[in-house]
PDB file of C-alpha atoms in Angstrom:
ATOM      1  CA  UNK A   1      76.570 119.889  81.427  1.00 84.00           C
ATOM      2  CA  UNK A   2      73.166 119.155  82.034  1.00 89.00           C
ATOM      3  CA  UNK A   3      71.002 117.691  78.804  1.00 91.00           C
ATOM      4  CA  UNK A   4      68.307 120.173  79.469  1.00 94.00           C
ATOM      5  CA  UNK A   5      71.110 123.177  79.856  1.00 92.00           C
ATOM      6  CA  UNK A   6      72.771 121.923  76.318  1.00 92.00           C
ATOM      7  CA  UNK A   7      68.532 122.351  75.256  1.00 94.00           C
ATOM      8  CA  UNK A   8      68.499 125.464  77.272  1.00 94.00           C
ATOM      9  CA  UNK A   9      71.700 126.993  75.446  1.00 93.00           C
ATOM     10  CA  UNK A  10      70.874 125.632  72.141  1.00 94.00           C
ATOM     11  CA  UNK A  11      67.244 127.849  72.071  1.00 94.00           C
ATOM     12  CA  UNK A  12      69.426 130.994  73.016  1.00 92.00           C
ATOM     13  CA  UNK A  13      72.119 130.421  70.579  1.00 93.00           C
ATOM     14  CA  UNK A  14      69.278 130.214  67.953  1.00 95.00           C
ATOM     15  CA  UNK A  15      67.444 132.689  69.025  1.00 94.00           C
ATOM     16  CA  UNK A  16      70.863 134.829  68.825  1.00 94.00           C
ATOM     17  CA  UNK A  17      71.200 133.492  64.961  1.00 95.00           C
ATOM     18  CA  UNK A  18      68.014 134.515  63.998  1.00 95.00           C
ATOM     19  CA  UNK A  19      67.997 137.898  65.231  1.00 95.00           C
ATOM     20  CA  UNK A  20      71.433 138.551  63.732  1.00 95.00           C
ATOM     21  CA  UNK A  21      69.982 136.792  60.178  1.00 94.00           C
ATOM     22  CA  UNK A  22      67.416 139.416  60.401  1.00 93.00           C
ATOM     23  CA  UNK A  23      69.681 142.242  61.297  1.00 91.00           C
ATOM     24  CA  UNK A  24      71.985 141.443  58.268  1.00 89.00           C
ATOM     25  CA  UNK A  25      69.004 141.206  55.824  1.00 88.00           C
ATOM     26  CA  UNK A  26      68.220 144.321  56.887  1.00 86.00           C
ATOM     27  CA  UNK A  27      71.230 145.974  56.346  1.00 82.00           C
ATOM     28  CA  UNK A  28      71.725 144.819  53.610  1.00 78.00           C
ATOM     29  CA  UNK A  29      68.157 145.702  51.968  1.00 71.00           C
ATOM     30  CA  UNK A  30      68.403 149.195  53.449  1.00 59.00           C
ATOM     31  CA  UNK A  31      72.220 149.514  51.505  1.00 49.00           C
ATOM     32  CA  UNK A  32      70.819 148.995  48.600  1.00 49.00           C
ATOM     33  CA  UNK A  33      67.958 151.274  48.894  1.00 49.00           C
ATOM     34  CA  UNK A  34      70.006 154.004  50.666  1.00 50.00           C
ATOM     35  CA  UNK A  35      72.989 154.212  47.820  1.00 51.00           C
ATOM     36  CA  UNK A  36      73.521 158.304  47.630  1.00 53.00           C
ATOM     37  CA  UNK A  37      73.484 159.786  43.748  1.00 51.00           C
ATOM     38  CA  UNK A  38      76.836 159.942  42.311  1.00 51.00           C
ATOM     39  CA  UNK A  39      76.870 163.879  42.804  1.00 51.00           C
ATOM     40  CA  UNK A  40      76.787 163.952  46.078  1.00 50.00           C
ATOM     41  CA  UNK A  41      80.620 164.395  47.351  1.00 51.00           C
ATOM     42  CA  UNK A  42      79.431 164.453  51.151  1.00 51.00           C
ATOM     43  CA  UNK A  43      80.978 162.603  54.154  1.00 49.00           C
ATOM     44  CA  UNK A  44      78.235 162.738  56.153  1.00 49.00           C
ATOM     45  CA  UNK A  45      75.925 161.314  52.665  1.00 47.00           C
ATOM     46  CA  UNK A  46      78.444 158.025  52.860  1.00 42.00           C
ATOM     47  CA  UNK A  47      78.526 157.574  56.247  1.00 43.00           C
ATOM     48  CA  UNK A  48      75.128 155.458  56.535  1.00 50.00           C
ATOM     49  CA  UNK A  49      76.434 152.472  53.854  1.00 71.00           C
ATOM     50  CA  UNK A  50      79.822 152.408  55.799  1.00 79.00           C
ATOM     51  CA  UNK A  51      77.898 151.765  59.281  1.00 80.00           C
ATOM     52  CA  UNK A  52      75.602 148.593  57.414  1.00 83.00           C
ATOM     53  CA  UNK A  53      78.453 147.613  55.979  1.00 85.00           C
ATOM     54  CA  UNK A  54      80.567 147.456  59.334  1.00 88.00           C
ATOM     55  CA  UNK A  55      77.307 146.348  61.248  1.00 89.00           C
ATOM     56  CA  UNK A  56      76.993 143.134  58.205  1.00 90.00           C
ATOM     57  CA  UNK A  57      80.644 142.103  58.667  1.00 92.00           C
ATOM     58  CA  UNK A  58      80.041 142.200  62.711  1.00 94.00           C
ATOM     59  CA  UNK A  59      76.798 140.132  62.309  1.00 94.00           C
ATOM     60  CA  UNK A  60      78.704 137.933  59.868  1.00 94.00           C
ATOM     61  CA  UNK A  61      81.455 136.976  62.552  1.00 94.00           C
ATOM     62  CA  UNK A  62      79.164 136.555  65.259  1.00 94.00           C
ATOM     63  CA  UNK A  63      76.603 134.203  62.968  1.00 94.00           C
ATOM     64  CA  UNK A  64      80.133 131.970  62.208  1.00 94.00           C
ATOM     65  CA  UNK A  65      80.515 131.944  66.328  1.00 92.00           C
ATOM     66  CA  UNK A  66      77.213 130.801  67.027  1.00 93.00           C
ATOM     67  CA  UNK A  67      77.275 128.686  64.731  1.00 94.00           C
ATOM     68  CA  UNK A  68      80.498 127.009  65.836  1.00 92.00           C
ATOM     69  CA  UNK A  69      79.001 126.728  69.232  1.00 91.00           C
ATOM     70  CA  UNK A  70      76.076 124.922  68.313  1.00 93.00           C
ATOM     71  CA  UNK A  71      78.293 122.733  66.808  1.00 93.00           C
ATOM     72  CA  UNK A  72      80.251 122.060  69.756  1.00 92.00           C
ATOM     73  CA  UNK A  73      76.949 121.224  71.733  1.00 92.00           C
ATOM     74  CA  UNK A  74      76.468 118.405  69.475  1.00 92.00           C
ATOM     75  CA  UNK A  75      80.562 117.281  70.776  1.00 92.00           C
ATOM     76  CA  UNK A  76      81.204 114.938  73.505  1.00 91.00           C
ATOM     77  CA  UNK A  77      83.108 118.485  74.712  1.00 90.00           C
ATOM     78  CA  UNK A  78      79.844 120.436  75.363  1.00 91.00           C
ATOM     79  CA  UNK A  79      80.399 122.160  78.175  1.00 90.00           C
ATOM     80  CA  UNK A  80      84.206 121.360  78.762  1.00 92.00           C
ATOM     81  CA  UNK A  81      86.930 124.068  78.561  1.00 92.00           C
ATOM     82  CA  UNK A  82      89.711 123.974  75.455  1.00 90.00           C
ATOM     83  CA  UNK A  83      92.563 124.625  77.532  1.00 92.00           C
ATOM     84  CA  UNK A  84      91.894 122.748  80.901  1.00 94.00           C
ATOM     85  CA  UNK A  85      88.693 120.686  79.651  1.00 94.00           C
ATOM     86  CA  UNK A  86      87.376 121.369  82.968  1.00 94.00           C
ATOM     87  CA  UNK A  87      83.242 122.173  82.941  1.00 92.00           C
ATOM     88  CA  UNK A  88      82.559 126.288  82.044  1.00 91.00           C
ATOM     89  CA  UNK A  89      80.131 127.301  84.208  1.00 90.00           C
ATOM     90  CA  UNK A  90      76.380 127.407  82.683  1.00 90.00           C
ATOM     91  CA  UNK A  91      75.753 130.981  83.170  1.00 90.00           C
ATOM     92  CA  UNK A  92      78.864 131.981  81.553  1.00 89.00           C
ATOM     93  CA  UNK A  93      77.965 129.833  78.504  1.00 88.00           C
ATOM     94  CA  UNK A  94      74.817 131.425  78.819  1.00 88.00           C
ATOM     95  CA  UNK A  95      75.838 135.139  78.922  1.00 88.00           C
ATOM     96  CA  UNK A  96      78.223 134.356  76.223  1.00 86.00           C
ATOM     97  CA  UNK A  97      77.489 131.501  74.022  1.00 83.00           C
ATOM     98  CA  UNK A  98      80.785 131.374  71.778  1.00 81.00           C
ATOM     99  CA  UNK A  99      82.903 131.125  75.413  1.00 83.00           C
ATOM    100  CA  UNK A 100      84.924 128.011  74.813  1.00 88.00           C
ATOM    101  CA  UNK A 101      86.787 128.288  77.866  1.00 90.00           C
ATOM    102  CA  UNK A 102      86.454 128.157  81.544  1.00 90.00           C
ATOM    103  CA  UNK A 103      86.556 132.273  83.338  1.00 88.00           C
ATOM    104  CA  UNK A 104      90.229 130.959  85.351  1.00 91.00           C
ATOM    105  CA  UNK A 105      91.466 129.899  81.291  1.00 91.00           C
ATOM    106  CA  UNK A 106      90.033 132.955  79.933  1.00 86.00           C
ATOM    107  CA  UNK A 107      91.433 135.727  82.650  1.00 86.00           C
ATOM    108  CA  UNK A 108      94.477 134.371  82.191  1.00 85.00           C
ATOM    109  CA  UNK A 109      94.614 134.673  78.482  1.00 73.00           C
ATOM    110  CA  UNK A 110      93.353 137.932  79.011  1.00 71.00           C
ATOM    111  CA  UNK A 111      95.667 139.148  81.754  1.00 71.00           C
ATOM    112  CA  UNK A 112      93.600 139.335  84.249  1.00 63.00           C
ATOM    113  CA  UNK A 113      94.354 137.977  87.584  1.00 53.00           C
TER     114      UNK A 113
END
């Protein structure tokens, strides 16, 4: 991989880290705000703080991801696939930042032929 593409990947990694920053301040601001009184007994009243919550943990895995991959952009193994440490393509990376593996490695951890 390219200098400029590890540059190029880098800005959309970040990018991806602050949006998801944002999204889990956010969530967690409008929790806070949003808590229903203690009479209300109502599904549907709950339902709100369970979806920021679930939408905060999500964020929260996907920040650790990104995060991991911008650390492996700083490795001698930008680029190269875990399993066969043959180059991922650049688009792929690109589509999907945390991919650590090359599509032949991943369809066949996934099943697919």
């Amino acid at each position: 991989m390219t200098q400029n593409e590890i540059d190029e990947l880098r800005q959309v990694v970040q990018l991806r880290i602050d949006f998801l920053l944002v999204l889990i301040d956010e969530n967690s601001r409008s929790e806070e705000l949003s808590t229903p009184p203690l009479e209300v007994d109502n599904m549907f009243e709950r339902a709100p703080s369970r979806v920021e919550k679930t939408i905060i943990v999500e964020a929260e895995r996907e920040l650790t991801q990104l995060t991991r991959t911008l650390s492996w952009l700083d490795s001698d193994h930008a680029g190269k696939c875990i399993a066969c440490q043959s180059d991922i393509d650049f688009e792929q990376i690109k589509k999907t930042p945390g991919s650590r593996q090359c599509e032949v490695c991943s369809n066949i951890i996934s099943g697919e032929k």
